[in-house]
């Protein structure tokens, strides 16, 4: 399944088209459940696919069309992240039309109108249709909802009708891709020889003794590596070092933080508000009008911050309390007493032993016994939290089973809710609780209460004043103006130790962020500008709560791979080869048993034994799953010793002391089917890669967005 997922990620172009159609169709079109089910060459050429040039005007027109439909149906414009996704889907649609489309046409593949009807309301419903038209009570697909929707189709707004048309188009494209892939999957096969090879790799066993000298036993400093050696290694391993268009930068940040004057002014303002809140006739309205962050006037324990909760016992009606700090925000409260609610709030933890509804009686019985055993251990003094981390089978396990606060309003399944709210006080429930999910060991950590607290809260966030922001901007501007070269930039950093310099290496052209900087697209576009040169210093960029000045330090070119692009990796490869030569040369001059050779070699040489290893899953003690060493182990005759040879992590001398061939087998069907299934699973990925390579796709979107 993991391989299938990976393949789908690599080749999900049609799935992406369906996703964007769902965005436009599902928002606002849920007529039956009252809810939305989505919460998601030339200078004017955006790209080229299969020889077809895509003009910026055409591309942007499609993006704007979909964005307008999104706005009409969702009531808001797409966020930057959603807009990026829309651009991706428009691009993928072009890939489908210009790259995949030609392949479908050449084979005569099509989806008939009758086939489309079958996918929407027939016997072979498409998963995307099933997802939308489900019964809210049962969660199961209901064809009647589809029929009702289509009957009302002409009464829908034009934008929603168009969205459905686009959605149906994406269903056809997904079906076409499935047909194409299935057709090619039929061409995969596994021979008897391949099946026998797979069987042997999994079943044949060998036991070996070997001398191993790992590369790490020889200091890197003892191996000198030259640029000529790096160049030779790069030329010999070009397939391992594929080029990319990247940029590397250094950048200085100028944080925009409140000054001392800002802080003093903020505290004075907070004191003034506290006095006014104390005498306000409508304290809740006054607090709401003067808060940066709104909080409810009637609050349950679940809604009250921990540090405030701890002071509730000392509060008297009419009193002003605070300020309480939370990050850069401060809160003051006017306490107004308590009020009883119709619902109770409680806090509890649980340990779920999973045994879902529908599991066999034996599975449920085993789960019950395990839960009862856990309960008994906790009653005997074991830590509930530790047991939850060890035995819990849901997402709360790592939090010691903590479920947080919840109310008796149906948020929990009924048996669980009844058991927890039927318990008085705090502590461990005496019996396990059975639900459709399995068996729960439960501890109430805060007793149920229907008390709500009247808290008029003024929440204010301290922020820099405009004058402070202007002063920081002035400093950033001065730095950028005074340091227009790499030498000046670096000299200023050495001179002024208060400046914070960071670096970002090998940023990709389409990146929107790097390091911890989000929304950094403007900086990336600056670095990739065609007129930019190494050593250029940027203008001042504003990024959230800081100003940034960047220095372009390096670039790589996908079409011109240089040593410096992969210096670290190349150095490691050359160094390993040179170490292997030195180790092999030294070992070749030593004779005797493996132990004698190791002793004469000196520090770093290990002699180990590995018993009953297989070629498919063999692991050596210190060297791990070294494929070269494993291959040598199965290639040697029993009693024979190899010459020193280089593995992935060191040099070996190997002796095979026992060999157990795979037993004769009459039927290789299992191994043949397994190999065939793996080959079929890879087909989607290979198809996608082949089509993209054949289409010679050039993606220039990063130059426009």
C-alpha atoms as one frame of an Amber mdcrd trajectory, in Angstrom:
protein
   0.000   0.000   0.000   2.839   2.401   0.762   4.177   1.914  -2.762   0.751
   2.544  -4.256   0.461   5.741  -2.239   3.854   6.902  -3.456   2.920   6.204
  -7.056  -0.342   8.082  -6.659   1.533  11.054  -5.252   3.830  11.038  -8.244
   1.117  10.694 -10.859  -1.978  12.275  -9.368  -2.663  14.688 -12.217  -6.198
  13.524 -12.946  -6.912  13.210  -9.240  -5.812  16.824  -8.912  -8.255  17.860
 -11.618 -11.036  16.164  -9.698  -9.944  17.923  -6.518 -10.326  21.402  -8.015
 -13.658  20.453  -9.528 -14.789  19.329  -6.086 -13.702  22.696  -4.677 -16.041
  24.467  -7.072 -18.875  21.961  -7.039 -19.089  20.977  -3.387 -19.031  24.481
  -1.896 -22.580  25.686  -1.759 -24.047  22.826  -3.777 -24.940  20.567  -0.851
 -28.682  20.969  -1.282 -29.622  18.046   0.908 -27.574  18.310   4.082 -27.381
  22.073   4.629 -23.614  22.072   4.928 -20.469  22.508   2.863 -18.150  19.557
   2.499 -15.032  21.530   1.532 -12.875  23.714   3.656 -10.232  23.501   0.291
  11.160  30.800 -24.455   9.162  34.010 -24.759   8.557  36.418 -21.855   4.793
  35.818 -21.992   5.013  31.990 -22.112   4.132  30.306 -18.807   5.260  26.923
 -20.076   5.412  24.414 -22.888   3.889  20.923 -22.976   4.148  18.561 -25.914
   5.258  21.377 -28.188   2.264  23.541 -27.232   3.160  26.942 -25.782   0.950
  28.222 -22.944   0.607  32.009 -22.970   0.410  33.880 -19.688  -2.818  35.606
 -20.722  -4.546  32.281 -21.415  -3.249  30.669 -18.243  -4.182  33.612 -16.031
  -7.618  33.812 -17.618  -8.366  30.235 -16.552  -7.022  30.930 -13.053  -9.239
  34.010 -12.727 -12.270  32.128 -14.030 -11.929  29.401 -11.417 -11.104  31.958
  -8.716 -14.303  33.882  -9.515 -16.363  30.696  -9.338 -14.742  29.896  -6.018
 -15.555  33.385  -4.685 -19.177  33.197  -5.840 -19.755  29.843  -4.199 -17.751
  30.255  -0.993 -18.523  33.893  -0.302 -14.837  34.824  -0.094 -11.836  35.018
  -2.340  -9.291  32.173  -2.312  -6.402  32.482   0.119  -2.851  32.593  -1.239
  -2.486  28.881  -0.534  -5.791  28.095  -2.274  -4.835  30.347  -5.186  -1.566
  28.430  -5.541  -3.558  25.202  -5.607  -5.852  26.608  -8.297  -2.806  27.489
 -10.423  -1.504  23.945  -9.961  -4.814  22.491 -11.110  -4.958  24.749 -14.168
  -1.437  23.616 -15.022  -2.321  19.963 -14.498  -5.301  20.407 -16.797  -2.947
  21.606 -19.515  -0.766  18.532 -18.880  -3.814  16.315 -19.255  -4.879  18.035
 -22.469  -1.497  18.354 -24.198   0.484  15.366 -22.885  -1.970  12.663 -21.836
  -4.613  13.710 -24.361  -2.389  12.894 -27.321  -1.730   9.424 -25.936  -5.443
   8.750 -25.451  -6.227   9.980 -28.947  -3.529   7.779 -30.485  -5.067   4.688
 -28.866  -8.662   5.694 -29.586  -9.597   5.826 -25.882 -12.765   7.710 -24.936
 -15.509   7.897 -22.323 -19.004   7.631 -23.780 -22.008   9.611 -22.476 -23.522
   6.335 -21.263 -20.334   5.572 -19.328 -20.446   8.987 -17.652 -24.060   8.435
 -16.591 -23.012   5.085 -15.132 -20.306   6.807 -13.072 -22.744   9.393 -11.703
 -25.983   7.473 -11.178 -25.526   3.954 -12.522 -23.969   0.754 -11.219 -20.324
   1.907 -11.108 -20.418   5.125  -9.114 -17.186   7.117  -9.077 -15.631   7.489
  -5.578 -15.805  11.300  -5.792 -19.552  11.108  -6.380 -19.930   8.665  -3.483
 -18.039  11.081  -1.267 -20.481  13.930  -1.885 -23.839  12.210  -2.081 -23.916
  10.313   1.197 -26.706   9.967   3.739 -25.795  12.120   6.790 -27.372   9.571
   9.162 -25.711   6.426   7.823 -22.674   7.886   6.069 -23.485   5.596   3.117
 -23.855   6.652  -0.500 -27.477   7.282  -1.488 -28.256   7.337  -5.209 -31.534
   9.144  -4.516 -29.542  12.228  -3.516 -27.866  12.250  -6.926 -31.190  11.917
  -8.712 -32.717  14.696  -6.611 -29.753  16.949  -7.323 -29.968  16.372 -11.084
 -33.714  17.058 -11.038 -33.008  20.418  -9.400 -29.978  21.100 -11.579 -31.575
  23.769 -13.791 -32.676  25.754 -10.745 -29.086  26.175  -9.545 -27.096  29.379
 -10.180 -25.194  29.381 -13.455 -21.853  29.232 -11.644 -22.834  26.026  -9.837
 -24.131  24.489 -13.037 -20.785  25.237 -14.695 -18.966  23.786 -11.697 -20.901
  20.533 -12.104 -20.073  20.435 -15.823 -16.378  20.849 -14.931 -16.710  18.163
 -12.273 -18.184  15.685 -14.760 -15.364  16.513 -17.177 -12.810  15.679 -14.501
 -14.574  12.360 -13.862 -14.194  11.495 -17.549 -10.530  12.412 -17.497  -9.929
  10.265 -14.433 -11.660   7.332 -16.118  -9.554   7.870 -19.270  -6.363   7.782
 -17.236  -7.528   4.601 -15.491  -8.242   2.970 -18.853  -4.843   3.988 -20.168
  -2.992   2.727 -17.102  -4.957  -0.529 -16.962  -4.223  -1.129 -20.614  -0.491
  -0.784 -20.031  -0.625  -2.787 -16.800  -1.820  -5.732 -18.873   1.559  -5.659
 -20.591   3.385  -6.468 -17.342   4.262 -10.088 -16.708   6.647 -12.199 -14.657
   8.564 -15.146 -16.098   9.167 -18.413 -14.261  12.850 -17.494 -14.066  12.020
 -14.208 -12.324   9.649 -15.958  -9.935  12.309 -18.556  -9.134  14.829 -15.780
  -8.500  12.445 -14.087  -6.076  11.772 -17.386  -4.311  15.488 -18.085  -3.962
  16.180 -14.571  -2.619  13.573 -15.036   0.105  14.264 -18.664   0.983  17.924
 -19.589   0.361  20.119 -18.981   3.424  23.802 -18.537   4.099  25.971 -18.221
   7.192  29.142 -16.147   6.882  32.152 -14.949   8.830  33.713 -11.732   7.682
  36.312  -9.141   8.479  34.943  -5.609   8.184  36.881  -2.342   8.268  34.360
   0.524   8.215  35.331   3.741   6.480  34.564   5.735   9.620  37.478   3.980
  11.368  39.849   6.044   9.218  39.815   9.821  10.000  38.567  12.029   7.162
  41.452  14.389   7.838  43.879  11.678   6.721  42.436  11.720   3.182  43.194
  14.689   0.915  40.666  15.252  -1.882  41.404  17.440  -4.917  39.022  19.198
  -7.289  40.319  17.062 -10.163  39.264  13.950  -8.266  35.861  15.484  -7.601
  35.444  16.315 -11.292  36.364  12.763 -12.312  33.899  11.328  -9.797  31.139
  13.636 -11.044  31.740  12.606 -14.662  31.670   8.928 -13.692  28.434   9.236
 -11.700  26.389  11.785 -13.650  23.182   9.823 -13.153  23.497  10.292  -9.387
  23.909  14.071  -9.486  21.028  15.612 -11.403  21.144  19.379 -11.704  18.523
  21.805 -10.405  17.985  25.524 -10.694  18.574  26.797  -7.157  19.774  29.897
  -5.343  21.567  30.299  -2.021  21.422  33.448   0.059  22.575  34.997   3.286
  20.164  37.403   4.909  20.033  39.801   7.820  16.837  40.175   9.825  15.687
  43.343  11.534  12.977  42.255  14.006  10.075  44.642  14.541   9.557  44.435
  18.293   8.003  46.888  20.753  10.416  49.467  22.154  10.653  50.456  25.812
   8.439  53.440  25.066   5.893  51.150  23.381   5.905  48.862  26.420   5.498
  51.740  28.884   2.657  53.181  26.820   0.985  49.772  26.630   1.092  49.284
  30.415  -0.301  52.761  31.016  -3.127  52.040  28.589  -3.817  48.700  30.308
  -3.994  50.403  33.716  -6.416  52.975  32.336  -8.628  50.256  30.871  -8.609
  48.350  34.181  -9.899  51.440  36.018 -12.583  52.072  33.410 -13.613  48.400
  33.408 -14.061  48.514  37.183 -16.747  51.225  36.925 -18.263  50.291  33.573
 -22.046  49.756  33.828 -22.027  47.227  31.001 -18.697  45.559  31.706 -19.065
  42.810  29.080 -19.749  45.312  26.273 -16.889  47.544  27.431 -14.517  44.587
  27.489 -15.572  43.421  24.021 -15.095  46.908  22.523 -11.593  47.239  23.967
 -10.250  43.716  23.251  -7.997  42.603  20.420  -9.146  39.023  21.055 -12.794
  38.397  21.960 -13.590  35.846  24.670 -17.015  34.723  25.978 -18.505  36.554
  28.976 -19.896  33.321  30.431 -16.994  30.878  30.419 -16.711  27.249  31.460
 -13.550  25.887  33.030 -12.595  24.540  29.618 -12.559  28.098  28.210 -10.544
  29.719  31.004  -6.709  29.863  30.806  -4.904  27.750  33.398  -3.296  30.665
  35.253  -6.662  32.440  35.528  -8.409  29.233  36.580  -6.027  28.918  39.489
  -7.153  32.307  40.828 -10.922  31.733  40.614 -11.152  30.678  44.259  -9.738
  34.043  45.358 -11.929  36.210  43.143 -14.818  38.281  44.470 -17.639  39.757
  42.356 -16.745  43.197  41.023 -12.996  42.698  41.452 -10.391  43.425  38.774
  -7.675  40.815  38.282  -4.548  40.653  36.193  -2.766  41.330  34.025  -2.222
  37.713  32.961   0.418  37.176  30.240   0.098  34.815  27.294   2.869  35.311
  24.749   2.641  38.927  23.586  -0.934  39.268  24.867  -2.069  40.502  28.283
  -5.496  40.065  29.843  -7.358  41.793  32.678 -10.608  40.408  34.079 -13.594
  41.724  35.966 -15.191  38.892  37.897 -18.990  38.881  37.997 -19.790  35.677
  39.872 -21.149  32.374  38.630 -24.105  31.031  36.681 -25.473  27.501  36.384
 -25.667  25.974  32.918 -28.029  23.333  31.584 -25.042  21.271  30.412 -22.221
  19.792  32.460 -18.516  20.008  31.575 -15.976  17.382  32.617 -12.373  16.474
  31.924 -11.265  12.878  31.595  -8.572  10.559  30.268  -8.967   7.096  28.782
  -7.040   4.101  27.552  -8.752   2.586  24.519  -8.187  -1.068  23.729  -9.325
  -1.164  20.131 -12.036  -3.674  19.169 -14.359  -1.976  16.658 -17.983  -2.894
  16.175 -18.180  -5.830  13.800 -15.019  -7.504  15.100 -15.312 -11.203  15.906
 -16.388 -12.350  19.357 -12.910 -13.705  20.056 -11.317 -10.349  19.190 -13.754
  -8.503  21.460 -13.200 -10.998  24.267  -9.424 -10.673  24.032  -9.681  -6.865
  24.042 -11.940  -6.946  27.107  -9.446  -9.100  29.017  -6.606  -6.760  28.119
  -8.594  -3.709  29.267  -9.510  -5.428  32.533  -5.843  -6.329  33.065  -4.794
  -2.694  32.505  -7.488  -1.510  34.950  -6.268  -3.987  37.563  -2.663  -2.805
  37.189  -3.689   0.828  37.645  -5.744  -0.067  40.706  -2.588  -1.758  41.987
  -0.587   1.442  41.709   0.552   1.653  38.071   0.609   5.111  36.483  -2.489
   5.770  34.367  -0.538   8.082  32.035   2.288   5.577  31.536  -0.183   2.769
  30.833  -2.023   5.016  28.345   1.200   5.710  26.450   2.028   2.008  26.371
  -1.373   0.471  25.628  -3.615   3.255  24.255  -4.625   2.692  20.632  -5.900
   6.125  19.630  -4.458   9.621  19.203  -4.658  10.460  22.908  -2.088   7.828
  23.923   0.929  10.134  23.705  -0.878  12.697  25.899  -1.388  10.135  28.629
  -4.932   9.470  27.392  -6.126  13.053  28.029  -9.409  13.806  26.250  -9.544
  17.408  27.458 -12.836  19.014  28.425 -16.143  17.930  26.921 -19.851  18.369
  27.609 -22.762  15.972  27.927 -24.172  17.109  24.599 -23.559  14.005  22.502
 -19.959  14.823  21.635 -18.950  11.415  22.984 -20.628   8.100  22.185 -23.541
   7.454  24.527 -22.157   4.575  26.673 -18.960   6.528  27.316 -20.810   9.766
  28.074 -23.237   8.031  30.453 -20.412   6.323  32.360 -18.278   9.445  32.740
 -21.047  11.884  33.661 -22.585   9.302  35.974 -19.379   9.294  38.038 -19.084
  11.562  41.077 -15.886  13.437  41.847 -12.557  12.559  40.302 -10.589   9.356
  39.960 -10.535   5.991  38.217 -13.853   4.500  37.090 -14.214   1.113  38.840
 -15.151  -0.768  35.657 -14.193  -0.667  32.020 -16.557   1.070  29.582 -17.626
  -0.770  26.423 -18.423   1.169  23.229 -18.502   0.479  19.493 -14.816   1.467
  19.387 -13.680  -1.085  21.956 -13.053  -1.052  25.697 -12.049   2.013  27.699
 -10.243   2.372  31.007 -11.323   5.812  32.219 -10.127   8.334  34.775 -12.017
  11.551  35.547  -9.356  14.232  36.055 -11.669  17.197  36.764 -15.127  16.619
  38.214 -18.254  17.443  36.264 -19.641  20.908  36.789 -22.350  23.051  35.267
 -20.873  26.241  36.686 -20.090  29.071  34.304 -18.035  32.068  35.369 -18.844
  35.670  34.471 -15.548  37.120  33.285 -15.434  40.408  31.405 -12.007  40.081
  29.780  -9.969  42.763  28.059  -7.306  41.042  25.963  -4.684  43.310  24.426
  -1.637  42.419  22.373   1.462  44.549  22.790   2.700  45.658  19.397   5.278
  48.088  18.047   4.161  51.619  17.354   4.377  53.173  13.907   7.395  55.192
  14.995   9.141  51.989  16.117   8.364  50.311  12.794   9.660  53.370  10.946
  12.888  53.322  12.956  13.512  49.616  12.238  12.806  50.226   8.546  15.255
  53.137   8.571  17.990  50.857   9.968  17.257  48.171   7.379  17.257  50.730
   4.540  20.552  52.179   5.757  22.122  48.710   5.920  20.991  47.885   2.370
  22.201  51.248   1.026  25.606  51.083   2.750  26.355  47.467   1.797  25.978
  47.001  -1.928  28.617  44.281  -2.334  29.414  40.926  -0.759  32.568  42.321
   0.869  30.718  45.281   2.407  27.828  43.054   3.498  30.098  40.609   5.336
  32.290  43.378   6.787  29.240  45.035   8.342  28.197  41.749   9.927  31.626
  41.358  11.522  31.569  44.953  12.736  28.063  44.934  14.199  27.599  41.808
  16.337  23.977  42.749  17.107  22.938  41.908  13.550  21.470  38.435  13.084
  22.666  36.738   9.886  21.077  33.550   8.571  21.581  31.489   5.425  19.363
  29.475   3.143  20.980  27.042   0.703  19.637  25.667  -2.582  16.239  27.353
  -2.621  14.092  26.046  -5.489  12.628  28.480  -8.000   9.025  27.697  -7.113
   9.499  27.927  -3.338   7.183  30.101  -1.296   9.125  29.673   1.952  12.537
  28.712   3.288  13.947  28.127   6.743  11.255  29.464   9.103  10.170  32.244
   6.749   6.684  31.817   5.370   5.233  33.940   2.544   8.771  34.542   1.275
   7.877  34.362  -2.406   9.017  37.944  -3.078  12.537  37.175  -1.809  12.717
  33.983  -3.897  11.646  35.839  -7.038  14.319  38.476  -6.373  16.989  35.768
  -6.087  15.892  34.152  -9.387  15.591  37.373 -11.383  17.466  36.993 -14.694
  19.368  40.216 -14.013  20.577  39.010 -10.614  24.290  38.211 -10.124  26.215
  36.491  -7.338  27.116  39.114  -4.728  24.048  41.302  -5.326  22.389  42.802
  -2.249  18.611  43.104  -2.181  16.290  45.938  -1.295  14.481  45.713   2.045
  11.745  43.072   2.204   9.074  42.980   4.892   8.228  39.478   6.089   5.642
  39.298   8.867   7.196  41.015  11.910  10.643  41.667  10.479  12.525  43.389
   7.691  15.047  41.410   5.642  18.048  42.319   3.491  19.468  39.437   1.420
  22.782  38.697  -0.288  22.847  36.265  -3.230  25.744  33.888  -2.511  25.441
  31.002  -4.984  23.382  29.497  -7.781  23.088  26.157  -9.523  21.971  25.439
 -13.080  20.022  22.335 -14.052  21.812  22.229 -17.417  25.315  22.869 -16.102
  26.186  20.817 -13.027  29.341  22.009 -11.267  31.458  20.555  -8.478  30.297
  23.160  -5.988  26.664  22.119  -6.555  27.399  18.775  -4.857  30.786  19.363
  -3.220  29.870  17.698   0.058  28.354  14.602  -1.574  31.162  14.306  -4.134
  33.802  14.647  -1.426  32.163  11.845   0.564  32.160   9.586  -2.516  35.788
  10.272  -3.452  36.922   9.937   0.147  35.195   6.544   0.430  36.987   5.321
  -2.722  40.358   6.539  -1.457  39.820   4.945   1.946  38.825   1.693   0.253
  42.082   1.736  -1.740  44.211   2.285   1.366  42.379  -0.346   3.429  42.380
  -2.902   0.597  46.096  -2.356  -0.054  46.920  -2.888   3.617  44.719  -5.998
   3.946  46.141  -7.563   0.771  49.565  -7.814   2.376  48.333  -9.713   5.452
  47.710 -13.466   5.659  46.286 -15.842   8.273  42.851 -16.381   9.789  40.372
 -13.514   9.861  41.221 -12.925  13.508  44.944 -12.859  12.739  44.410 -10.475
   9.824  42.300  -8.189  12.040  44.942  -8.222  14.767  47.735  -7.398  12.321
  45.630  -4.691  10.638  45.059  -2.936  13.933  42.333  -0.596  15.223  39.121
  -0.521  13.214  39.061  -4.107  11.943  36.074  -6.174  13.120  35.470  -9.913
  12.796  31.793 -10.890  12.922  29.449 -13.777  12.100  26.008 -13.644  10.492
  23.897 -16.813  10.519  21.076 -17.843   8.191  20.795 -14.570   6.291  18.745
 -14.279   3.098  19.586 -12.273   0.020  16.281 -10.398   0.185  16.398  -9.388
   3.855  19.911 -10.110   5.094  21.453  -7.770   7.660  25.091  -7.829   8.795
  25.849  -6.874  12.386  27.911  -3.711  11.902  27.536  -3.120   8.158  23.744
  -3.460   7.970  22.072  -4.462   4.711  25.116  -3.946   2.489  24.019  -5.273
  -0.952  27.567  -5.835  -2.234  28.505  -7.885   0.819  25.260  -9.886   0.717
  25.773 -10.676  -2.954  29.315 -11.832  -2.243  28.089 -14.054   0.619  25.752
 -15.965  -1.713  28.271 -16.022  -4.573  31.075 -17.743  -2.636  31.354 -21.476
  -2.341  31.290 -22.913   1.168  34.728 -22.782   2.753  36.050 -20.217   0.284
  37.297 -16.757   1.221  37.008 -13.631  -0.870  39.718 -11.100  -1.560  39.241
  -7.695   0.099  36.393  -5.842  -1.596  34.654  -2.478  -1.152  31.119  -2.410
   0.206  28.896   0.576   0.834  30.326   1.452   4.232  33.693  -0.229   4.345
  35.988  -3.018   3.116  35.241  -6.732   3.623  36.973 -10.079   3.533  34.264
 -12.720   3.579  34.062 -16.486   4.176  30.899 -18.498   3.546  30.712 -21.216
   6.192  27.284 -22.644   5.393  24.869 -22.529   2.491  21.271 -23.778   2.511
  19.715 -23.715  -0.973  16.042 -22.951  -1.344  14.036 -26.203  -1.201  12.588
 -27.389  -4.480   9.117 -26.014  -5.061   6.576 -27.261  -7.560   4.351 -24.184
  -7.694   5.823 -20.676  -7.994   2.424 -19.007  -8.354   2.626 -17.057  -5.096
   6.011 -15.579  -5.977   5.033 -14.948  -9.571   1.847 -13.114  -8.533   3.739
 -11.116  -5.918   6.341  -9.964  -8.430   3.651  -9.228 -11.013   1.655  -7.161
  -8.506   4.717  -5.087  -7.602   5.441  -4.474 -11.273   1.829  -3.405 -11.878
   1.951  -1.027  -8.921   4.989   0.702 -10.396   3.277   1.115 -13.753   1.452
   4.337 -12.831   4.695   6.003 -11.845   6.561   4.825 -14.921   3.718   5.910
 -17.209   3.651   9.377 -15.724   7.429   9.763 -15.954   7.473   8.533 -19.546
   4.666  10.861 -20.647   6.302  13.867 -18.982   9.646  13.046 -20.562   8.080
  12.563 -23.977   6.115  15.829 -23.659   9.319  17.753 -22.834   7.493  19.839
 -20.232   8.914  23.288 -19.491   7.353  24.959 -16.439   8.015  28.712 -16.230
   5.270  29.549 -13.727   7.800  30.552 -11.062   8.795  33.527 -13.230   5.236
  34.875 -13.162   3.937  34.045  -9.658
